[in-house]
Short mmCIF file of C-alpha atoms in Angstrom, two decimals:
data_model
loop_
_atom_site.label_atom_id
_atom_site.label_comp_id
_atom_site.label_asym_id
_atom_site.label_seq_id
_atom_site.Cartn_x
_atom_site.Cartn_y
_atom_site.Cartn_z
CA MET M 5 8.15 -28.71 -12.43
CA GLY M 6 5.72 -28.53 -9.51
CA ASP M 7 1.96 -27.79 -9.73
CA TYR M 8 1.79 -25.17 -7.04
CA LEU M 9 2.88 -21.62 -6.48
CA LEU M 10 3.68 -19.89 -3.12
CA GLY M 11 2.74 -16.20 -2.80
CA ILE M 12 4.05 -14.10 0.15
CA ASP M 13 2.46 -10.71 0.93
CA ALA M 14 4.31 -8.63 3.39
CA GLY M 15 2.22 -5.49 4.39
CA ASN M 16 2.72 -2.79 6.90
CA THR M 17 0.92 -4.90 9.59
CA VAL M 18 0.53 -8.48 8.49
CA ILE M 19 2.72 -10.92 6.64
CA LYS M 20 0.96 -13.78 4.78
CA ALA M 21 1.90 -16.99 2.88
CA VAL M 22 -0.63 -18.60 0.56
CA ILE M 23 -0.14 -21.75 -1.63
CA PHE M 24 -2.23 -21.79 -4.81
CA ASP M 25 -2.59 -24.32 -7.59
CA ARG M 26 -2.38 -23.22 -11.25
CA THR M 27 -6.16 -22.29 -11.33
CA GLY M 28 -5.90 -19.98 -8.43
CA GLN M 29 -7.53 -22.36 -5.94
CA GLU M 30 -6.04 -21.75 -2.49
CA LEU M 31 -4.62 -24.75 -0.80
CA ALA M 32 -3.37 -23.26 2.48
CA HIS M 33 -3.00 -19.84 4.12
CA ALA M 34 -1.03 -18.58 7.18
CA GLY M 35 -0.54 -15.02 8.51
CA GLU M 36 1.01 -13.16 11.40
CA GLU M 37 0.56 -9.60 12.60
CA GLY M 38 3.65 -7.59 13.36
CA HIS M 39 4.28 -4.69 15.61
CA SER M 40 5.17 -1.13 14.70
CA ARG M 41 7.32 0.98 16.95
CA MET M 42 6.53 4.73 17.25
CA PRO M 43 9.59 6.07 19.21
CA TYR M 44 8.78 9.77 18.32
CA PRO M 45 5.61 11.48 16.90
CA GLY M 46 5.40 10.73 13.17
CA HIS M 47 8.14 7.85 13.34
CA VAL M 48 6.74 4.50 12.39
CA GLU M 49 9.29 1.65 12.40
CA ARG M 50 9.42 -2.12 12.69
CA ASP M 51 11.88 -4.79 13.76
CA LEU M 52 13.42 -6.67 10.89
CA GLY M 53 14.23 -9.72 13.01
CA GLU M 54 10.55 -9.95 13.90
CA LEU M 55 9.53 -9.66 10.25
CA TRP M 56 11.80 -12.45 9.05
CA ALA M 57 10.90 -14.71 12.12
CA HIS M 58 7.27 -14.12 11.09
CA ALA M 59 7.97 -14.87 7.42
CA LYS M 60 9.70 -18.21 8.29
CA ARG M 61 6.83 -19.16 10.54
CA VAL M 62 3.96 -18.50 8.11
CA ILE M 63 5.87 -20.30 5.28
CA ARG M 64 6.29 -23.42 7.45
CA THR M 65 2.74 -23.30 8.75
CA CYS M 66 1.46 -22.83 5.21
CA LEU M 67 3.42 -25.91 3.97
CA ASP M 68 2.21 -28.00 6.85
CA LYS M 69 -1.50 -27.12 6.16
CA ALA M 70 -1.22 -27.81 2.44
CA GLY M 71 0.00 -31.23 3.02
CA ILE M 72 2.12 -31.15 -0.20
CA ALA M 73 5.91 -31.97 -0.75
CA ALA M 74 8.03 -28.76 -0.82
CA THR M 75 9.33 -29.92 -4.22
CA ASP M 76 5.70 -29.55 -5.52
CA ILE M 77 6.19 -25.73 -5.34
CA ALA M 78 7.28 -24.46 -8.79
CA ALA M 79 8.24 -20.91 -7.65
CA ILE M 80 7.93 -18.31 -4.94
CA GLY M 81 6.71 -14.74 -5.51
CA CYS M 82 6.90 -11.95 -2.90
CA ALA M 83 4.78 -8.78 -2.79
CA GLY M 84 5.23 -6.00 -0.18
CA HIS M 85 4.24 -2.61 0.82
CA GLY M 86 6.00 0.16 -1.16
CA ASN M 87 8.13 3.04 -0.14
CA GLY M 88 9.21 3.52 3.57
CA LEU M 89 12.83 2.59 3.83
CA TYR M 90 14.31 -0.95 4.41
CA ALA M 91 18.10 -1.14 4.74
CA LEU M 92 20.85 -3.66 5.22
CA ASP M 93 24.08 -2.53 6.67
CA ARG M 94 27.33 -2.50 4.84
CA ASN M 95 27.94 -6.09 5.84
CA GLY M 96 24.56 -7.14 4.39
CA GLU M 97 22.88 -7.59 7.80
CA PRO M 98 19.34 -6.31 8.71
CA PHE M 99 19.73 -2.69 9.73
CA LEU M 100 16.65 -0.50 9.66
CA ALA M 101 12.92 -0.62 8.60
CA ILE M 102 10.83 2.54 8.29
CA GLN M 103 7.24 1.89 7.30
CA SER M 104 5.23 3.77 4.76
CA LEU M 105 3.08 5.37 7.46
CA ASP M 106 5.97 7.37 8.55
CA THR M 107 5.62 11.16 8.49
CA ARG M 108 8.86 12.44 10.12
CA ALA M 109 10.09 14.10 6.90
CA ILE M 110 7.13 16.53 6.59
CA GLY M 111 9.38 19.53 7.07
CA LEU M 112 11.79 18.39 4.45
CA VAL M 113 8.95 17.93 1.97
CA GLU M 114 7.75 21.47 2.59
CA GLU M 115 11.34 22.86 2.18
CA TRP M 116 11.77 20.92 -1.04
CA ALA M 117 8.39 22.20 -2.36
CA ALA M 118 9.44 25.80 -1.78
CA GLU M 119 12.77 25.07 -3.72
CA GLY M 120 11.09 23.38 -6.62
CA VAL M 121 12.63 19.93 -6.02
CA GLY M 122 9.46 18.18 -7.30
CA ASP M 123 9.74 20.08 -10.71
CA ARG M 124 13.17 18.36 -11.21
CA THR M 125 12.10 14.94 -9.97
CA TYR M 126 8.64 14.59 -11.72
CA PRO M 127 9.78 14.73 -15.40
CA ILE M 128 12.18 11.84 -14.66
CA GLY M 129 10.56 9.60 -12.09
CA ARG M 130 6.96 10.82 -12.43
CA GLN M 131 6.74 11.55 -8.70
CA ARG M 132 7.20 14.54 -6.47
CA PRO M 133 8.65 14.18 -2.84
CA TRP M 134 6.29 13.13 -0.11
CA PRO M 135 6.99 12.23 3.53
CA SER M 136 7.28 8.52 3.59
CA GLN M 137 8.74 8.15 -0.02
CA THR M 138 12.00 6.22 0.20
CA PRO M 139 14.45 8.90 -1.26
CA THR M 140 12.80 11.50 0.99
CA LEU M 141 13.40 9.29 4.05
CA LEU M 142 16.96 8.54 2.96
CA ALA M 143 17.63 12.27 2.56
CA TRP M 144 16.04 12.94 6.00
CA LEU M 145 18.45 10.42 7.57
CA LYS M 146 21.43 11.78 5.76
CA ARG M 147 20.65 15.21 7.22
CA HIS M 148 19.29 14.42 10.66
CA ARG M 149 20.73 10.98 11.54
CA PRO M 150 24.14 10.82 10.06
CA GLU M 151 25.29 8.26 12.57
CA LEU M 152 22.62 5.93 11.12
CA PHE M 153 23.10 6.91 7.51
CA GLU M 154 26.77 6.10 7.34
CA HIS M 155 26.10 2.41 8.18
CA ILE M 156 23.60 1.94 5.37
CA GLY M 157 24.72 -0.52 2.72
CA THR M 158 21.63 -1.28 0.74
CA VAL M 159 18.36 0.59 0.36
CA PHE M 160 15.40 -1.37 -0.85
CA PHE M 161 11.81 -2.49 0.21
CA CYS M 162 9.77 -4.67 2.44
CA LYS M 163 9.46 -7.52 0.08
CA ASP M 164 13.03 -7.15 -1.18
CA PHE M 165 14.17 -7.90 2.37
CA VAL M 166 12.11 -11.15 2.38
CA VAL M 167 13.61 -12.10 -0.94
CA ASN M 168 17.16 -11.28 0.40
CA ARG M 169 16.57 -13.63 3.45
CA LEU M 170 15.19 -16.45 1.29
CA THR M 171 17.94 -16.31 -1.36
CA GLY M 172 20.89 -14.24 0.06
CA ARG M 173 20.73 -12.05 -3.02
CA ARG M 174 20.77 -8.15 -2.81
CA VAL M 175 18.37 -7.16 -5.53
CA SER M 176 15.19 -5.11 -6.28
CA GLU M 177 12.82 -4.88 -9.08
CA VAL M 178 11.32 -2.31 -11.30
CA SER M 179 7.75 -2.01 -9.79
CA ASP M 180 8.85 -1.03 -6.20
CA MET M 181 11.80 1.17 -7.54
CA SER M 182 9.50 3.08 -9.97
CA GLY M 183 6.78 3.31 -7.27
CA ALA M 184 9.25 5.08 -4.90
CA GLY M 185 10.42 7.59 -7.67
CA LEU M 186 13.93 6.11 -7.80
CA ILE M 187 14.28 5.33 -11.48
CA ASP M 188 13.96 7.12 -14.84
CA LEU M 189 10.53 5.72 -15.64
CA ALA M 190 10.71 5.92 -19.47
CA ALA M 191 14.19 4.51 -19.48
CA ARG M 192 13.48 1.96 -16.72
CA ARG M 193 16.85 2.43 -15.01
CA TYR M 194 18.57 4.34 -12.15
CA ASP M 195 19.34 7.87 -12.94
CA ARG M 196 22.06 9.96 -11.37
CA THR M 197 20.37 13.35 -12.23
CA LEU M 198 17.24 12.11 -10.46
CA MET M 199 19.20 11.12 -7.30
CA ALA M 200 20.95 14.40 -7.43
CA ALA M 201 17.64 16.24 -7.22
CA TYR M 202 16.92 14.46 -3.95
CA GLY M 203 20.46 15.35 -2.78
CA LEU M 204 21.51 11.80 -3.08
CA ALA M 205 23.96 11.78 -5.92
CA ASP M 206 26.53 10.17 -3.77
CA CYS M 207 24.05 7.25 -2.78
CA MET M 208 23.89 5.43 -6.15
CA ASP M 209 25.94 2.56 -4.56
CA LEU M 210 23.22 2.01 -2.01
CA LEU M 211 20.74 0.90 -4.73
CA PRO M 212 20.98 -2.79 -5.49
CA PRO M 213 20.99 -4.43 -8.85
CA LEU M 214 17.72 -3.84 -10.67
CA ILE M 215 15.76 -6.77 -12.30
CA GLU M 216 12.34 -7.24 -13.81
CA SER M 217 9.46 -8.11 -11.58
CA ALA M 218 9.14 -11.74 -12.98
CA ASP M 219 12.88 -12.36 -13.30
CA ILE M 220 14.32 -14.97 -11.00
CA ALA M 221 16.12 -13.21 -8.18
CA GLY M 222 17.72 -16.35 -6.77
CA THR M 223 16.85 -19.60 -5.26
CA VAL M 224 16.08 -20.76 -1.68
CA THR M 225 19.25 -21.46 0.27
CA GLU M 226 19.99 -24.68 2.12
CA GLU M 227 19.90 -22.77 5.47
CA VAL M 228 16.44 -21.27 4.83
CA ALA M 229 15.18 -24.61 3.50
CA ALA M 230 16.06 -26.12 6.85
CA GLN M 231 14.25 -23.32 8.64
CA THR M 232 11.09 -23.14 6.62
CA GLY M 233 10.45 -26.54 5.09
CA LEU M 234 10.95 -25.16 1.57
CA ALA M 235 13.03 -27.14 -0.99
CA ALA M 236 16.47 -25.75 -1.46
CA GLY M 237 16.86 -24.43 -5.04
CA THR M 238 13.19 -23.32 -5.42
CA PRO M 239 13.21 -20.32 -7.71
CA VAL M 240 12.25 -16.99 -6.12
CA ILE M 241 11.28 -14.06 -8.53
CA GLY M 242 11.96 -10.48 -7.94
CA GLY M 243 8.37 -9.86 -6.96
CA LEU M 244 5.89 -6.90 -7.00
CA PHE M 245 5.03 -3.61 -5.30
CA ASP M 246 1.96 -4.85 -3.39
CA VAL M 247 -0.52 -2.51 -4.93
CA VAL M 248 0.51 -4.00 -8.37
CA ALA M 249 0.28 -7.47 -7.04
CA SER M 250 -3.29 -6.81 -5.61
CA ALA M 251 -4.38 -5.44 -8.92
CA LEU M 252 -3.14 -8.61 -10.68
CA GLY M 253 -4.59 -10.84 -8.03
CA SER M 254 -8.09 -9.15 -8.42
CA GLY M 255 -7.95 -9.72 -12.28
CA VAL M 256 -6.87 -6.25 -13.33
CA SER M 257 -4.27 -7.02 -15.98
CA ARG M 258 -5.48 -5.37 -19.25
CA THR M 259 -4.52 -1.87 -20.37
CA GLY M 260 -7.35 0.50 -19.38
CA SER M 261 -8.66 -1.56 -16.48
CA ALA M 262 -8.85 -0.05 -13.07
CA SER M 263 -8.04 -1.22 -9.51
CA ILE M 264 -9.19 0.14 -6.17
CA ILE M 265 -7.45 -1.14 -3.07
CA ALA M 266 -9.05 -0.42 0.22
CA GLY M 267 -6.11 -1.42 2.57
CA THR M 268 -3.84 0.36 4.83
CA TRP M 269 -3.42 2.82 1.95
CA SER M 270 -6.01 4.15 -0.39
CA ILE M 271 -4.78 2.84 -3.85
CA ASN M 272 -6.44 3.97 -7.00
CA GLN M 273 -4.83 2.88 -10.24
CA VAL M 274 -5.28 2.23 -13.95
CA ILE M 275 -3.00 0.34 -16.36
CA ILE M 276 -1.61 2.39 -19.22
CA ASP M 277 0.74 1.60 -22.12
CA ARG M 278 2.99 4.60 -21.77
CA PRO M 279 5.03 5.98 -18.71
CA ALA M 280 2.50 8.76 -17.89
CA LEU M 281 -1.09 10.07 -18.43
CA ASP M 282 -1.54 13.50 -20.11
CA GLY M 283 -1.82 15.23 -16.60
CA PRO M 284 -0.05 14.80 -13.35
CA VAL M 285 -0.83 12.04 -10.90
CA PHE M 286 0.70 11.00 -7.48
CA MET M 287 2.90 8.26 -9.02
CA SER M 288 3.43 5.87 -11.88
CA ALA M 289 5.03 2.47 -11.64
CA THR M 290 6.11 -0.07 -14.23
CA PHE M 291 5.26 -3.69 -13.71
CA ASP M 292 6.14 -5.51 -16.90
CA ARG M 293 8.38 -4.72 -19.78
CA SER M 294 6.06 -2.34 -21.60
CA ARG M 295 3.19 -1.21 -19.32
CA TYR M 296 2.61 1.05 -16.28
CA MET M 297 0.27 1.76 -13.50
CA ALA M 298 -0.83 5.42 -13.05
CA MET M 299 -1.77 5.82 -9.33
CA GLU M 300 -3.37 8.14 -6.88
CA ASN M 301 -2.58 6.97 -3.37
CA SER M 302 -2.54 8.09 0.26
CA ALA M 303 -2.50 6.47 3.70
CA THR M 304 -6.24 7.26 4.24
CA SER M 305 -8.11 3.93 3.74
CA ALA M 306 -8.91 0.79 5.78
CA ALA M 307 -6.24 1.72 8.41
CA ASN M 308 -8.96 4.05 9.72
CA LEU M 309 -11.29 1.10 10.39
CA GLU M 310 -8.40 -0.83 11.99
CA TRP M 311 -7.83 2.05 14.26
CA LEU M 312 -11.56 2.30 15.29
CA VAL M 313 -11.69 -1.49 16.06
CA ARG M 314 -8.50 -1.57 17.94
CA GLU M 315 -9.27 1.45 20.12
CA PHE M 316 -13.00 1.02 20.64
CA PHE M 317 -14.28 -2.53 19.53
CA GLU M 318 -11.70 -5.06 20.44
CA GLY M 319 -12.95 -7.40 23.06
CA GLU M 320 -16.60 -6.94 22.03
CA HIS M 321 -16.67 -10.29 20.18
CA GLN M 322 -20.24 -11.76 20.14
CA ASP M 323 -21.01 -15.28 19.04
CA GLY M 324 -17.77 -15.58 17.08
CA VAL M 325 -18.38 -12.51 15.05
CA SER M 326 -15.26 -10.46 14.41
CA PRO M 327 -15.18 -6.84 15.54
CA PHE M 328 -14.76 -5.74 11.94
CA ASP M 329 -17.98 -7.56 10.87
CA ALA M 330 -19.78 -6.23 14.11
CA CYS M 331 -18.75 -2.70 12.99
CA CYS M 332 -20.10 -3.18 9.47
CA ALA M 333 -23.36 -4.64 10.88
CA LEU M 334 -23.76 -1.52 13.06
CA ALA M 335 -23.17 0.78 10.05
CA ALA M 336 -25.58 -1.42 7.79
CA ALA M 337 -28.42 -0.89 10.36
CA ILE M 338 -28.26 2.84 9.94
CA GLU M 339 -30.88 4.37 7.68
CA PRO M 340 -28.99 7.22 5.90
CA ALA M 341 -30.28 10.60 6.90
CA SER M 342 -29.46 14.23 5.95
CA ASP M 343 -27.78 15.00 9.23
CA ASP M 344 -25.37 11.99 9.43
CA PRO M 345 -21.85 12.86 10.61
CA LEU M 346 -19.05 13.19 8.26
CA TYR M 347 -15.46 11.75 8.74
CA HIS M 348 -12.04 12.74 7.37
CA PRO M 349 -9.72 9.64 7.07
CA TYR M 350 -6.46 11.51 7.81
CA LEU M 351 -5.09 9.57 10.79
CA TYR M 352 -1.68 9.58 9.01
CA GLY M 353 -2.12 12.82 7.15
CA ALA M 354 -3.49 13.49 3.70
CA GLN M 355 -1.57 12.96 0.44
CA GLN M 356 -0.51 16.62 -0.13
CA ASP M 357 -0.74 17.72 3.51
CA GLY M 358 1.08 15.77 6.26
CA HIS M 359 -0.41 18.11 8.84
CA ALA M 360 -4.00 16.99 8.12
CA ARG M 361 -5.74 14.98 10.98
CA ALA M 362 -8.87 12.76 11.04
CA GLY M 363 -12.00 13.97 12.61
CA PHE M 364 -15.72 13.40 12.91
CA TYR M 365 -17.94 16.46 12.05
CA GLY M 366 -21.55 17.11 12.69
CA VAL M 367 -21.95 14.62 15.51
CA ALA M 368 -25.10 15.02 17.60
CA GLY M 369 -26.51 13.61 20.76
CA TRP M 370 -28.78 11.18 18.97
CA HIS M 371 -25.92 9.63 16.93
CA GLY M 372 -24.56 6.28 18.11
CA LYS M 373 -21.66 3.84 17.24
CA GLY M 374 -23.34 2.87 14.01
CA HIS M 375 -23.47 6.37 12.67
CA LEU M 376 -19.86 6.89 13.39
CA VAL M 377 -18.81 3.63 11.78
CA ARG M 378 -20.93 4.49 8.70
CA ALA M 379 -19.38 8.04 8.55
CA LEU M 380 -15.96 6.44 8.57
CA LEU M 381 -16.71 3.97 5.88
CA GLU M 382 -18.16 6.81 3.76
CA GLY M 383 -15.25 9.17 4.60
CA VAL M 384 -12.81 6.57 3.28
CA ALA M 385 -14.78 6.13 0.00
CA PHE M 386 -14.82 9.93 -0.39
CA GLY M 387 -11.06 9.92 -0.09
CA HIS M 388 -10.83 7.25 -2.83
CA ARG M 389 -13.26 9.39 -4.91
CA GLN M 390 -10.86 12.51 -4.68
CA HIS M 391 -8.00 10.34 -6.04
CA ILE M 392 -10.03 8.85 -8.91
CA GLU M 393 -11.24 12.30 -9.93
CA THR M 394 -7.55 13.25 -10.24
CA ILE M 395 -6.75 10.23 -12.42
CA ARG M 396 -9.65 11.02 -14.71
CA LYS M 397 -8.62 14.65 -14.87
CA ALA M 398 -5.25 13.41 -16.03
CA GLY M 399 -6.83 11.66 -18.86
CA ALA M 400 -7.71 8.05 -17.83
CA ILE M 401 -11.01 6.76 -19.01
CA PHE M 402 -12.75 3.95 -17.18
CA ASP M 403 -16.36 3.25 -16.04
CA GLU M 404 -15.97 0.40 -13.59
CA ALA M 405 -13.42 -0.83 -11.19
CA VAL M 406 -12.27 -3.88 -9.17
CA LEU M 407 -12.10 -3.41 -5.43
CA SER M 408 -9.62 -5.41 -3.36
CA GLY M 409 -7.93 -5.15 0.01
CA GLY M 410 -9.46 -5.73 3.44
CA GLY M 411 -12.37 -3.27 2.69
CA SER M 412 -13.52 -5.62 -0.13
CA ARG M 413 -14.41 -8.31 2.39
CA SER M 414 -17.31 -6.43 3.78
CA ARG M 415 -20.65 -6.93 2.06
CA LEU M 416 -21.66 -3.25 2.86
CA TRP M 417 -18.42 -1.26 2.05
CA PRO M 418 -18.16 -2.21 -1.66
CA GLN M 419 -21.86 -1.03 -2.17
CA ILE M 420 -20.83 2.35 -0.45
CA PHE M 421 -17.90 2.51 -2.85
CA ALA M 422 -20.23 1.89 -5.88
CA ASP M 423 -22.65 4.47 -4.60
CA VAL M 424 -20.05 7.15 -3.78
CA LEU M 425 -18.25 6.57 -7.09
CA GLY M 426 -21.41 6.24 -9.17
CA MET M 427 -19.97 3.24 -11.05
CA PRO M 428 -20.09 -0.56 -10.90
CA VAL M 429 -17.59 -2.19 -8.51
CA SER M 430 -16.49 -5.96 -8.69
CA VAL M 431 -14.86 -8.09 -6.05
CA ALA M 432 -12.69 -11.07 -6.84
CA VAL M 433 -13.14 -14.55 -5.19
CA SER M 434 -9.73 -14.53 -3.54
CA ARG M 435 -9.35 -12.43 -0.45
CA GLU M 436 -5.54 -12.73 -0.68
CA THR M 437 -5.17 -10.66 -3.88
CA GLY M 438 -1.51 -9.50 -2.90
CA ALA M 439 -0.32 -13.09 -2.41
CA LEU M 440 -2.23 -14.23 -5.58
CA GLY M 441 -0.74 -11.48 -7.69
CA ALA M 442 2.79 -12.53 -6.43
CA ALA M 443 1.94 -16.13 -7.30
CA ILE M 444 0.86 -15.10 -10.79
CA ALA M 445 4.16 -13.33 -11.26
CA ALA M 446 6.03 -16.37 -9.95
CA GLY M 447 4.28 -18.57 -12.41
CA THR M 448 5.08 -16.18 -15.23
CA GLY M 449 8.75 -16.09 -14.15
CA VAL M 450 9.16 -19.82 -14.47
CA GLY M 451 7.20 -20.10 -17.73
CA LEU M 452 3.86 -21.60 -16.42
CA PHE M 453 2.11 -18.51 -18.07
CA ALA M 454 3.24 -16.42 -21.13
CA ASP M 455 2.68 -13.16 -19.31
CA PHE M 456 0.76 -11.53 -16.42
CA THR M 457 -2.50 -11.40 -18.31
CA GLU M 458 -2.53 -15.09 -19.12
CA GLY M 459 -1.75 -15.78 -15.47
CA ALA M 460 -4.52 -13.54 -14.19
CA ASN M 461 -7.00 -15.20 -16.63
CA ALA M 462 -6.02 -18.61 -15.35
CA MET M 463 -6.06 -17.89 -11.60
CA VAL M 464 -8.60 -15.10 -10.92
CA ARG M 465 -12.32 -15.41 -10.61
CA VAL M 466 -14.88 -12.63 -9.93
CA GLU M 467 -17.25 -13.31 -6.89
CA ARG M 468 -19.50 -10.24 -6.55
CA HIS M 469 -20.78 -7.24 -8.55
CA TYR M 470 -22.17 -4.05 -7.14
CA LYS M 471 -24.27 -1.49 -9.10
CA PRO M 472 -24.59 2.09 -7.76
CA ASN M 473 -28.00 3.12 -6.34
CA ASP M 474 -28.83 6.32 -8.13
CA ALA M 475 -30.60 7.90 -5.20
CA LEU M 476 -27.81 7.26 -2.85
CA THR M 477 -25.32 8.44 -5.37
CA ALA M 478 -27.14 11.79 -5.53
CA ARG M 479 -27.01 11.95 -1.77
CA TYR M 480 -23.35 11.18 -1.72
CA ASN M 481 -22.61 13.90 -4.28
CA ARG M 482 -24.03 16.41 -1.82
CA ARG M 483 -22.11 15.01 1.09
CA TYR M 484 -18.98 14.76 -0.80
CA ALA M 485 -18.99 18.53 -1.61
CA LEU M 486 -19.49 19.27 2.10
CA TYR M 487 -16.65 16.79 2.87
CA LYS M 488 -14.34 18.80 0.65
CA ASP M 489 -15.49 22.25 2.02
CA ILE M 490 -14.86 21.22 5.56
CA ALA M 491 -11.33 19.90 4.57
CA GLU M 492 -10.47 23.13 2.96
CA ALA M 493 -11.75 25.05 6.02
CA MET M 494 -9.74 22.84 8.35
CA THR M 495 -6.34 23.15 6.46
CA PRO M 496 -5.07 26.18 8.20
CA LEU M 497 -6.28 24.86 11.60
CA TRP M 498 -4.39 21.59 11.17
CA ARG M 499 -1.16 23.53 10.50
CA ARG M 500 -1.84 25.62 13.65
CA LEU M 501 -2.42 22.38 15.66
CA SER M 502 0.91 20.95 14.40
CA ALA M 503 2.78 24.06 15.28
CA THR M 504 1.21 23.99 18.78
CA LYS M 505 2.37 20.43 19.27
CA GLY M 506 5.82 21.34 18.20
CA GLN M 507 5.96 24.16 20.81
CA VAL M 508 4.78 21.71 23.52
CA ALA M 509 7.39 19.22 22.53
CA GLY M 510 10.12 21.84 22.56
CA ALA M 511 9.05 23.11 25.99
CA ALA M 512 9.07 19.53 27.37
CA ALA M 513 12.52 18.83 26.09
#
């Protein structure tokens, strides 16, 4: 058996391939950024042909950089963003890809809330409908785009599509399916009563065979081997919901440990040994045969900084400094003051309110770019804090967390997290925690590790620790209260704004 593991991490924006040795040392890395299409307001889609082309290219580039024989790779693990909707047609060909930033189904979610649909889905799948949730999107297509719906042959997820292309197998696994509210979480299987609650009782045949995360889904085909440089016959495991993979890749593998991911989504999760906490949370997912992740998530995290950089800082490179680093440097130079602006990170809506919108508040003429960047970094951390408070209210107990995702790469942002949350925050050595988590699962699947915890212990190292500053924590407590008050005051105005946009769109049509 080979000495190396290939982890593939397919996010909403970037797909990466990383080769690790059995100690977690990175040999080579390659990544490519994809493009989203937004054909209508609230619609966020991607081209599956581009995704697969990028996957093949990053795999080959990574192999070339590593300088190892393809046969030295013991197994391949894939992680990918959860929810959204990735579909093959009835002939097994790539058909449709809706990303997890999509909000087209807001109206359907509101309708279902009034009808009590969530009261029927939550006891089974531990999740209530929300706009970019997979069954919600499938139900929306069934109602509003029947000409597309009738061609769908398989419904699964981003990383499942990559696994399908690598192996030719039509499968999914428990972490993504549970993270989408598509299985009976306690029984860990598909459930017709659950599907019927979504109005999808006739769609059971669209769900592929369900396997465990570390089960072998198939092997690399001869055709793919020729296209990528991989060795035909290399095992490919079922893979992981990327938030679970990032937790594992940052060293969060024991029951009771907590993971925060500041990526495209705000992910806040704790490992539990039962399907649910005592109180409600946004979702729960299973990732091994006996344990679960209780999660509070929303699309309100580092995607905000990506937007700010893309729209206002790209092209401002100085002496090789990335625009992200330049932004954080501007924020770090700001001395916190009582009249600093506040920011709501709702570019893609809030978890419970798809009408919510981002905004800066309290901006004065003496505030500059640095103040706005710092307000954004703080606002994202406040959003994470709201989710963590919900998890604790539901019964989870933890007093420290590991931070991963793009936000962890900054030296400033993890300290802001520690100060806003009032608890220690650690950052792992590896920047590619999603790919590393997928590699750990791959190693587990082929017997290199007894389980995920043994794999994480072997492959993950902690790089930095951040302790909260008591004075800043007290300041952030006051600002956080104001942050919530403004959001409450804005809620009816966001809905009025959405209604106005709908009227304008109707008039234009």
